[in-house]
Short mmCIF file of C-alpha atoms in Angstrom, two decimals:
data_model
loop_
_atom_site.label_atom_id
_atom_site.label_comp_id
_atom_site.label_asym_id
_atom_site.label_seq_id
_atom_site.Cartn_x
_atom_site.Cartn_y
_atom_site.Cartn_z
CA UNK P 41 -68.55 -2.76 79.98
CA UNK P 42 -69.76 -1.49 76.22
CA UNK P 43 -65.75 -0.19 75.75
CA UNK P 44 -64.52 -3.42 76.42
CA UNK P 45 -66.27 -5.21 74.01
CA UNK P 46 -66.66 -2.41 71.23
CA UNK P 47 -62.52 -2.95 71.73
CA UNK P 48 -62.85 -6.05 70.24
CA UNK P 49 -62.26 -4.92 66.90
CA UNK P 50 -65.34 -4.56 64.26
CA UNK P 51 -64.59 -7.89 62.93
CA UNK P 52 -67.24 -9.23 65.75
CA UNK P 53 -70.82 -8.32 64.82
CA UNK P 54 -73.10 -8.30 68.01
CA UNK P 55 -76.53 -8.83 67.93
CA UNK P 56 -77.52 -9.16 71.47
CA UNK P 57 -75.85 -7.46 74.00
CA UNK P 58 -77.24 -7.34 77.69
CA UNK P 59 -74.88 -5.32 80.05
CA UNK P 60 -74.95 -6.78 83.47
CA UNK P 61 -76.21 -9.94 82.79
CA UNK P 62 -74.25 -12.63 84.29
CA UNK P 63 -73.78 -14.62 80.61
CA UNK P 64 -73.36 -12.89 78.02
CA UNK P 65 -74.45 -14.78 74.65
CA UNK P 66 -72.85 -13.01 71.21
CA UNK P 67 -73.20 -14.25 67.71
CA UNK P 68 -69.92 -15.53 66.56
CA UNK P 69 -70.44 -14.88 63.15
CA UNK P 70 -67.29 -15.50 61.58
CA UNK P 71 -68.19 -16.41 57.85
CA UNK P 72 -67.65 -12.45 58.06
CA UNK P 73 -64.78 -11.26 55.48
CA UNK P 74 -62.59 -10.74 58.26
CA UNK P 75 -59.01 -10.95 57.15
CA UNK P 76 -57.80 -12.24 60.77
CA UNK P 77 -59.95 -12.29 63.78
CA UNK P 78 -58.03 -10.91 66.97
CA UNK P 79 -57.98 -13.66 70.12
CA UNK P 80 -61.08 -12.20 72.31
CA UNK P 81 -60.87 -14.70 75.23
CA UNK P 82 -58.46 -15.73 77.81
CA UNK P 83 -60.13 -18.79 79.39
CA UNK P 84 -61.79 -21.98 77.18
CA UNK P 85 -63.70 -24.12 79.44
CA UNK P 86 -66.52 -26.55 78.81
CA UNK P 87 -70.15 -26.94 80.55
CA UNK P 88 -72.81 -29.19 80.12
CA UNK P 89 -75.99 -28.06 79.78
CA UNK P 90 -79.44 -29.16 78.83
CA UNK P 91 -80.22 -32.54 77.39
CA UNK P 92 -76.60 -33.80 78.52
CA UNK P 93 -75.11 -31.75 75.48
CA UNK P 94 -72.10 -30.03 76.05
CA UNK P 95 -70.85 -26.17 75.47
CA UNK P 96 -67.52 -24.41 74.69
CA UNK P 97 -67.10 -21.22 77.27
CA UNK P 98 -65.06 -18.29 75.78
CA UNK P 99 -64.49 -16.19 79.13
CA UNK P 100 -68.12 -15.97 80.13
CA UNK P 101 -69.69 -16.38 76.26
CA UNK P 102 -71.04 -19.48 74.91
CA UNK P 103 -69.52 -20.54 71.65
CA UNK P 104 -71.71 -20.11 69.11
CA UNK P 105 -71.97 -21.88 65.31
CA UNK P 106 -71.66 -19.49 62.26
CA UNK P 107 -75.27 -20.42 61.26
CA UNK P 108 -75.61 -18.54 65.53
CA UNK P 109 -77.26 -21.80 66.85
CA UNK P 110 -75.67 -23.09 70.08
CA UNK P 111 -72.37 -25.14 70.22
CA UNK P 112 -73.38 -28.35 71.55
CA UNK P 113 -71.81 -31.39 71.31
CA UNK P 114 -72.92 -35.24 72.23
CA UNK P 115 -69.73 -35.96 74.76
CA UNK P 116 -67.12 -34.68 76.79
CA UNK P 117 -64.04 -35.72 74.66
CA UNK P 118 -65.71 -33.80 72.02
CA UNK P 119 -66.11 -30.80 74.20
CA UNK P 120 -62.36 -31.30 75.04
CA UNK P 121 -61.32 -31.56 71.68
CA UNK P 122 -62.47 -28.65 70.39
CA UNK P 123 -61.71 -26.59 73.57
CA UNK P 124 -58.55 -27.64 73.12
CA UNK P 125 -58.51 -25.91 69.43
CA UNK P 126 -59.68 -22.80 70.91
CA UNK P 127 -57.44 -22.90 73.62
CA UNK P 128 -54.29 -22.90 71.61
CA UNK P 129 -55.20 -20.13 69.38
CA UNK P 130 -52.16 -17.23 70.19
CA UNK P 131 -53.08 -13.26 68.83
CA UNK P 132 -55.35 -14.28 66.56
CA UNK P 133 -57.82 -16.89 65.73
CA UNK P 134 -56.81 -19.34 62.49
CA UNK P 135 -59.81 -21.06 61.09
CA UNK P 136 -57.86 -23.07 58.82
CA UNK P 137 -56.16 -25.05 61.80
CA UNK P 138 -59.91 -26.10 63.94
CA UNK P 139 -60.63 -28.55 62.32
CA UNK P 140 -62.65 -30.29 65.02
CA UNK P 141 -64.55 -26.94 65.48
CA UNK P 142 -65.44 -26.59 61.80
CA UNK P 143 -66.47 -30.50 61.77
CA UNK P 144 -68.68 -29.59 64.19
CA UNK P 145 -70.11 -26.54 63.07
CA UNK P 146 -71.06 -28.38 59.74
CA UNK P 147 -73.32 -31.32 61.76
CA UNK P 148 -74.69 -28.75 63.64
CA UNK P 149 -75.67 -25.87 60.60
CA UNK P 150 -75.93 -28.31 57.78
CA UNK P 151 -75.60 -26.17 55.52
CA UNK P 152 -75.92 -28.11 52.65
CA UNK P 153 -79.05 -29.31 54.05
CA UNK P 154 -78.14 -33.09 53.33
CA UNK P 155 -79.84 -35.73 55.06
CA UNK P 156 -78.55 -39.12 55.69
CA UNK P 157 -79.28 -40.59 52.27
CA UNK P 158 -77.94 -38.15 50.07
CA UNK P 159 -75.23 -38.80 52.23
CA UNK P 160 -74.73 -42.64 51.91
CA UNK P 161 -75.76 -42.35 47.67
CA UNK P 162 -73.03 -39.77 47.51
CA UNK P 163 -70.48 -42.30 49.39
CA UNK P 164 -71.84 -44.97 47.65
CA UNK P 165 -71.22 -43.21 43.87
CA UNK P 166 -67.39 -42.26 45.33
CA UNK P 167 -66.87 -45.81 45.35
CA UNK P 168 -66.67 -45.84 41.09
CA UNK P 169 -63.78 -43.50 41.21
CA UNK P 170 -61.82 -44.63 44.67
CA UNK P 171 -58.34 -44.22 44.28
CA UNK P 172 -57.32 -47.16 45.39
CA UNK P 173 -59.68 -49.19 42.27
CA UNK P 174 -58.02 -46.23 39.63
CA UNK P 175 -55.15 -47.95 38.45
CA UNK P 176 -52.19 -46.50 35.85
CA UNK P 177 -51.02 -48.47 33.02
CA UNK P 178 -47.38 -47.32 33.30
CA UNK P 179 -44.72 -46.44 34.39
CA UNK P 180 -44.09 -50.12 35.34
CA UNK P 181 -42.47 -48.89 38.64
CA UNK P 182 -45.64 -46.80 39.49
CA UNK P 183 -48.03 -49.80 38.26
CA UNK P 184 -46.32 -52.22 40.68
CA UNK P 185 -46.37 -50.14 43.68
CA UNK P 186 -50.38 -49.88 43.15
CA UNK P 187 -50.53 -53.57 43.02
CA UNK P 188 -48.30 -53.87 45.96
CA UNK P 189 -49.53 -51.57 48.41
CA UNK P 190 -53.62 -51.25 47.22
CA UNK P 191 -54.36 -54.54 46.53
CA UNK P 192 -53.75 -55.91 50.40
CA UNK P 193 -56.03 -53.16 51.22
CA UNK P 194 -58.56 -54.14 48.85
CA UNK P 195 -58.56 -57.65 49.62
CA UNK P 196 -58.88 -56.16 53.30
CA UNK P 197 -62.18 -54.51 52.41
CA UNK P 198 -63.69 -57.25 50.44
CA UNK P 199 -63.01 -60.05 53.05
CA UNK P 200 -64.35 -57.37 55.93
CA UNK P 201 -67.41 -56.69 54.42
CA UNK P 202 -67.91 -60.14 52.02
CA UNK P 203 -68.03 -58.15 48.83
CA UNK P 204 -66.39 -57.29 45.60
CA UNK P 205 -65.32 -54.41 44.70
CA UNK P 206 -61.92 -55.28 41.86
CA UNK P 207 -59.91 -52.58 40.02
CA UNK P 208 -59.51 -51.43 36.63
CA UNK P 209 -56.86 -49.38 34.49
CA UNK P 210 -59.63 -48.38 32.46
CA UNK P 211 -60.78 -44.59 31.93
CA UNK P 212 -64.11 -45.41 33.04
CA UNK P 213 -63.16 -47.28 36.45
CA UNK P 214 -64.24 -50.57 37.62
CA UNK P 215 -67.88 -51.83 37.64
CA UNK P 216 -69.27 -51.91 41.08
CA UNK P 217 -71.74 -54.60 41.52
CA UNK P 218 -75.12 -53.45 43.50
CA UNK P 219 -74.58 -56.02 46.16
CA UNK P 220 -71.64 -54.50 46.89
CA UNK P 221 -73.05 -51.38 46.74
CA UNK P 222 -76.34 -52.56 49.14
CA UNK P 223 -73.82 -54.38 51.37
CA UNK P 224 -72.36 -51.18 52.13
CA UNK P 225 -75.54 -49.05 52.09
CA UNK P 226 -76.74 -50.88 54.75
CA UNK P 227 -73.48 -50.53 56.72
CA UNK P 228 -73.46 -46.99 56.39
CA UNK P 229 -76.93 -46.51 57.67
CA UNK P 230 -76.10 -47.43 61.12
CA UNK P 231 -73.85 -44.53 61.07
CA UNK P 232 -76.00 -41.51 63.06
CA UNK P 233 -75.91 -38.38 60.97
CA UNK P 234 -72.80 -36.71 62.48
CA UNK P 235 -70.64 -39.68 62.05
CA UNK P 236 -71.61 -39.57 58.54
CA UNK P 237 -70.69 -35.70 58.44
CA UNK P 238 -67.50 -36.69 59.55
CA UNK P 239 -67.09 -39.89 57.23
CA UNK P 240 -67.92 -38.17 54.08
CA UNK P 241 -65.11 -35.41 55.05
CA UNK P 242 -62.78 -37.96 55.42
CA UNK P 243 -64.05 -39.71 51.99
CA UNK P 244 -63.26 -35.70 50.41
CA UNK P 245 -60.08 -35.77 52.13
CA UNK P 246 -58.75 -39.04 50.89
CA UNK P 247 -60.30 -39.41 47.73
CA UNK P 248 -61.03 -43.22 48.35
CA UNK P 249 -64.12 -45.06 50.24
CA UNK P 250 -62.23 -47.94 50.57
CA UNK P 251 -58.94 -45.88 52.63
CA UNK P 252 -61.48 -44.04 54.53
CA UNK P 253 -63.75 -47.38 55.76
CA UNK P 254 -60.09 -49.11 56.71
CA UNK P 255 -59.01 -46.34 58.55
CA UNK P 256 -62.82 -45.55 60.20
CA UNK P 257 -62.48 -49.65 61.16
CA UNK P 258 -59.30 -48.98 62.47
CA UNK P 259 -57.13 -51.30 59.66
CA UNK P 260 -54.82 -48.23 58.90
CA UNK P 261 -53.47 -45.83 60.85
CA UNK P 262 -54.11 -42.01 59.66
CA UNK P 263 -50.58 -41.56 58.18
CA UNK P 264 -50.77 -44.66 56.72
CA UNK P 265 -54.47 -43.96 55.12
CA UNK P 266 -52.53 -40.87 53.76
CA UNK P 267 -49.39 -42.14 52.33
CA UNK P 268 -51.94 -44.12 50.27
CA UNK P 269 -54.05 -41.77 49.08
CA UNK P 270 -50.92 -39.89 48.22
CA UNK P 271 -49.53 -42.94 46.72
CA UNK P 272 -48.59 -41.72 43.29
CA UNK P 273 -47.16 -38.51 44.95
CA UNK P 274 -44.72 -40.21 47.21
CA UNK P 275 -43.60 -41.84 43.89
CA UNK P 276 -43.06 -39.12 42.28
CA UNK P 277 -41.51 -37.31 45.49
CA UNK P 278 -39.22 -39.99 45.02
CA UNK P 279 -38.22 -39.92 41.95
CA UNK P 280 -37.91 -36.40 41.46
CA UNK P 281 -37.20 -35.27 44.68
CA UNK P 282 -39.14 -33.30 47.60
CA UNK P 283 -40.42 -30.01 47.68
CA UNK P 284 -41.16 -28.49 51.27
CA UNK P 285 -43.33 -25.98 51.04
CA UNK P 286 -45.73 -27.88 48.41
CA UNK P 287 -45.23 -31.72 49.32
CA UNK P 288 -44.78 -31.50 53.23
CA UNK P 289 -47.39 -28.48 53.16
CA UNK P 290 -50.00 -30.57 51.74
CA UNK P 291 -49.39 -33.91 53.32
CA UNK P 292 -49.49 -32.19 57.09
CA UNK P 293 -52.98 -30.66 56.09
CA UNK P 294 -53.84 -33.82 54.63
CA UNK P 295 -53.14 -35.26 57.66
CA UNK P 296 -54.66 -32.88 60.03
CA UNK P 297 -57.79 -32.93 58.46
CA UNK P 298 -58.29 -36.69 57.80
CA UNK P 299 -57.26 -36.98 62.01
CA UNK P 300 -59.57 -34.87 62.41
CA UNK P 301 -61.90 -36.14 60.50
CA UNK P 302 -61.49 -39.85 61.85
CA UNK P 303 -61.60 -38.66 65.45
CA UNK P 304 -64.77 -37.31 64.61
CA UNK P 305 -66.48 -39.95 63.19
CA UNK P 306 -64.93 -42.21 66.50
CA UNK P 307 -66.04 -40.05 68.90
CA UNK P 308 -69.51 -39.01 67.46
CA UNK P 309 -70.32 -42.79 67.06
CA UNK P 310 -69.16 -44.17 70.65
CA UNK P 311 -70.50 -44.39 73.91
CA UNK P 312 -68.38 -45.79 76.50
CA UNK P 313 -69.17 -47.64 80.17
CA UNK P 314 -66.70 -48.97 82.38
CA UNK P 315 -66.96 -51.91 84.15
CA UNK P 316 -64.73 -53.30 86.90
CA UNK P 317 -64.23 -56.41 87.40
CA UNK P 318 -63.42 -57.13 91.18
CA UNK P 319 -60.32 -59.93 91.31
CA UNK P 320 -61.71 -62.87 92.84
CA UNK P 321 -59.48 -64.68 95.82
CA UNK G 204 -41.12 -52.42 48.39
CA UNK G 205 -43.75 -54.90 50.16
CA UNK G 206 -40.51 -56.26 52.29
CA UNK G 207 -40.04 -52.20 52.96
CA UNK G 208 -43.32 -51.71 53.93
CA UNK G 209 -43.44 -54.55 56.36
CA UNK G 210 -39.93 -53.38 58.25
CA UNK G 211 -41.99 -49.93 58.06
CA UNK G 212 -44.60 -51.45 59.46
CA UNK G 213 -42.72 -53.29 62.57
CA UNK G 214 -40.66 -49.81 62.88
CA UNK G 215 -44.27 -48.07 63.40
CA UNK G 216 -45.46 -50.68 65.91
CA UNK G 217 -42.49 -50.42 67.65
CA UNK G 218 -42.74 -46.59 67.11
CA UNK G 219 -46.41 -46.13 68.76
CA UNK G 220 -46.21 -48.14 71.35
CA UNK G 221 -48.49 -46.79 73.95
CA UNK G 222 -46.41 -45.14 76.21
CA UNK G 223 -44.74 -43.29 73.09
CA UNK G 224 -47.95 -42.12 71.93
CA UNK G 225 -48.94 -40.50 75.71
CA UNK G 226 -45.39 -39.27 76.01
CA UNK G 227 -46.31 -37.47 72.43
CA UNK G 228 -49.70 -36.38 73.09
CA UNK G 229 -47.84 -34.96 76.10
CA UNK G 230 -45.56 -32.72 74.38
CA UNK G 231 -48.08 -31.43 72.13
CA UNK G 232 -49.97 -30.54 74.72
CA UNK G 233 -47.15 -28.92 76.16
CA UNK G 234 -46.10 -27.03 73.32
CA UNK G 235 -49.88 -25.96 72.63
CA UNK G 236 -50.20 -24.86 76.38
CA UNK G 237 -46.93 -23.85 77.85
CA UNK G 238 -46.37 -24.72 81.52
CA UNK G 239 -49.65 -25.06 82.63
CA UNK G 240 -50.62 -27.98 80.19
CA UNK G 241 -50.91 -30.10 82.89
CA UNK G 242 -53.88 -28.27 84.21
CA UNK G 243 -55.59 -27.99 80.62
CA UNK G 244 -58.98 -30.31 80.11
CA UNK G 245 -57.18 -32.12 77.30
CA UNK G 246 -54.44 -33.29 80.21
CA UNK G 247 -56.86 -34.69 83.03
CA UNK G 248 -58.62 -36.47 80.19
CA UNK G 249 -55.76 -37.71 78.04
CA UNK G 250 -54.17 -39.49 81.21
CA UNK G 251 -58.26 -40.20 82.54
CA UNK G 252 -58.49 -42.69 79.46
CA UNK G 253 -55.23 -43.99 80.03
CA UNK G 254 -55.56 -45.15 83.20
CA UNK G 255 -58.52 -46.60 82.66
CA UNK G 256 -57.50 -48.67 79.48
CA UNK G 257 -54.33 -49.71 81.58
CA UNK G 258 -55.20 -53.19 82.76
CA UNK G 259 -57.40 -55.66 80.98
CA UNK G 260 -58.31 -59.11 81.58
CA UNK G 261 -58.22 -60.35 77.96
CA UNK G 262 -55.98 -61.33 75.96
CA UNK G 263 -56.75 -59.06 72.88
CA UNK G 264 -59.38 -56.04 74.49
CA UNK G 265 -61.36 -54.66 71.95
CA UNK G 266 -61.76 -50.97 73.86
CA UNK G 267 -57.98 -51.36 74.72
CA UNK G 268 -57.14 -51.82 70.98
CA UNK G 269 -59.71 -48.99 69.88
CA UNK G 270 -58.07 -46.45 72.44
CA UNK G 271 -54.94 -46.65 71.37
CA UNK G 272 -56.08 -46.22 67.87
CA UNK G 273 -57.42 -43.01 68.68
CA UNK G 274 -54.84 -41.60 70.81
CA UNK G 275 -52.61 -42.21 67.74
CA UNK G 276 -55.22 -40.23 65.94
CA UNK G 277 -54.75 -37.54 68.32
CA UNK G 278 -51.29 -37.60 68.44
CA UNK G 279 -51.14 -37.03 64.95
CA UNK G 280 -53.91 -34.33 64.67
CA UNK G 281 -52.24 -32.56 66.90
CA UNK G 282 -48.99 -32.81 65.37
CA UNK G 283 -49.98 -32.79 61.47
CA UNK G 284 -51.65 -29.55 62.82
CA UNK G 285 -48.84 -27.93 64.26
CA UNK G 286 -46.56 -29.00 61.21
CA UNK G 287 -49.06 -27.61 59.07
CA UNK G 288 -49.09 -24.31 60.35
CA UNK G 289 -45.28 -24.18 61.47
CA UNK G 290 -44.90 -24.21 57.19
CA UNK G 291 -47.39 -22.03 56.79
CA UNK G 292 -45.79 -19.33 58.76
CA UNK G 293 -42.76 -20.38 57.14
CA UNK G 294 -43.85 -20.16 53.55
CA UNK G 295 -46.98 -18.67 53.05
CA UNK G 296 -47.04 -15.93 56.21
CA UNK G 297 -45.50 -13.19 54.91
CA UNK G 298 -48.43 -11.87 52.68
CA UNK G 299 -47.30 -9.02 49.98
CA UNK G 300 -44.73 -6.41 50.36
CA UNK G 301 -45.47 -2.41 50.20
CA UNK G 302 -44.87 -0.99 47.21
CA UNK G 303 -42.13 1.30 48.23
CA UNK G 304 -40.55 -2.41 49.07
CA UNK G 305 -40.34 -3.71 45.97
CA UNK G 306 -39.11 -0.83 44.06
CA UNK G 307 -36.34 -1.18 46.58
CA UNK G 308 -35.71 -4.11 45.64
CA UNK G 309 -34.44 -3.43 41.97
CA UNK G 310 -32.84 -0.07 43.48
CA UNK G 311 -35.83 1.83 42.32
CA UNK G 312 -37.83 4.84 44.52
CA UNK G 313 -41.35 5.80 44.32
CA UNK G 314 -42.24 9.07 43.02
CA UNK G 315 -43.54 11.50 45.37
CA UNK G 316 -45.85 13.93 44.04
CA UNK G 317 -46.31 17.41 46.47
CA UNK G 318 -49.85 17.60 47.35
CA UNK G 319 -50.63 13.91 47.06
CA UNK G 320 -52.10 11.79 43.68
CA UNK G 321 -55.65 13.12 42.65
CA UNK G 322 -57.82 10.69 44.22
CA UNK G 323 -55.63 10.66 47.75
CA UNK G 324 -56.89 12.49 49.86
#
């Protein structure tokens, strides 16, 4: 039983080790400087376990969170998510493509130690640099494309949420009013902690509040929250023509991670009943 | 380029309709899994929250609308993902060639030395 594991490879550090237990729990630590972890598991599966809380199964071991706390998560289509990560992992295990794992991993460790109102005042001070309010002066070309494809989205935003929020070609941004600013404070406190994980990855990702809250309110789709964060790229991808391994490269990981990111935020933030109606004769 | 956008926009609606996006979701799953996909948890509950979502009394359903948001969302995770990495093998996989490698390349050969370079052991 010890040779099978020891196999592993020494990238795996075990701290607890029972041979002949039934479940075998080992510390996944792998913020290790492991060049590439070997694929230790055949079979992902899900459980759920105390509290209603779900848990990844590698083989017989219970996923565990770098920080080596317990991988639990709220719902089942989380669970399946991220199992679903794991399970399509080949030889060895790539980090960089879970992104549902790793979104999870950071609610669960924190380990920035941020609570919910450093949080929202961090979200709330991205708003004076959004993208989408950080307008060029020229070229004209690039200038009208802003207006053209930002503006509807800002107007969006403002209606949605009855504030102002404007746009400036200025080096220091536009001037956020604090009514906007409490407007959206109080918005974003109804968020629970891991949809705000999740919202201020997304905010990271896209560089904009204002793409992030119309894709999170499901006014843009993910590829089209992206093509407008990446606005002035596509122009110049345009222009100047496309470069695969840079411009495609970037705008699939974009992608990936703002899905991910959205998904996140939607499923940590929904709970779901079904109710059938019977047809009346 | 707000007229393009627009035809972009119908094309898209057109494009993720909700039987393309399950028929998508599908293949990624497929591709992910191999031939077994349709026993995979992402399969039973996938086509779970389809059915479910199917029929609705209203006119314009709120969950109906929010689901197929996020099976877009999941559609393109799991493609964006698989894009991603498909160009990182392609581009950024190889890692660094040995030494004796690239003096081969400009017709070159390493020096051996009989007894092996002091600190080699």
């Amino acid at each position: 039983m010890f040779r099978s594991i020891v196999r592993l490879g020494n990238a795996l550090s075990l701290s607890k080790v029972c041979p002949g237990r039934q479940h075998q729990r080992c510390a996944l630590k792998y913020s290790t400087a492991a060049a590439e972890r070997k694929k230790f598991y055949e079979d992902v599966s899900i459980s759920q376990g105390e509290g209603g809380l779900f848990e990844i199964n590698l083989d017989r071991r219970k996923l565990k969170t770098p920080g080596g706390k317990l991988f639990t998560v709220p719902n089942e289509a989380l669970a399946i998510a991220v199992a679903t990560e794991w399970d399509a992992q080949r030889e060895t295990l790539k980090f960089y493509t879970m992104h549902m794992t790793t979104l999870c991993n950071t609610a669960l460790d924190n380990p920035t130690q941020r609570d919910k109102d450093q949080m929202i005042n961090a979200a709330l001070k991205f708003l004076e640099t959004d993208t989408v309010c950080y307008r060029v002066d020229e070229p004209h070309a690039l200038v009208e494309l802003q207006k053209n494809e930002w503006d509807p989205v800002l107007h969006w935003i403002e209606n949605r949420y009855n504030v102002t929020i404007g746009s400036s070609s200025s080096i220091l941004g536009p001037e956020i009013p604090e009514a906007t600013k409490d407007t959206f404070r109080q918005h974003l406190t109804s968020y629970n902690f891991w949809s705000l994980t999740g919202l201020e990855y997304v905010i990271t990702q896209l560089k904009s509040v204002v793409l992030s809250l119309g894709m999170i309110d499901r006014h843009l789709s993910v590829e089209q929250a992206v093509l407008l964060s990446r606005l002035e790229e596509e122009y110049q991808i345009r222009r100047w023509g496309n470069v695969e391994w840079a411009h495609d490269y970037d705008m699939y990981e974009l992608r990936a991670r703002t899905a991910a990111g959205a998904l996140f935020v939607h499923l940590s933030s929904e709970s779901s009943t079904v109710k059938r109606k019977l047809l009346q004769d | 380029m707000g007229a393009a956008r627009s035809q972009h926009r119908a094309e898209m609606a057109a494009l993720t309709s909700p039987l393309r996006v399950c028929r998508g979701i599908l293949k990624e799953l497929r591709a992910i899994q191999g031939p077994s996909y349709r026993q995979s948890l992402a399969y039973a509950y996938v086509m779970d929250q389809y059915r479910k979502n199917k029929v609705t009394g209203e006119r314009y359903c709120r969950a109906q609308q929010e689901a197929h948001h996020a099976s877009h969302t999941y559609l393109c995770l799991l493609a964006s993902t698989r894009n991603h990495l498909a160009l990182h093998n392609l581009y950024h996989g190889k890692g660094e060639r040995r030494p004796e490698e690239v003096a081969g390349l400009v017709g070159l050969r390493l020096p051996t030395q009989p007894g092996g370079k002091g600190w080699e052991k």
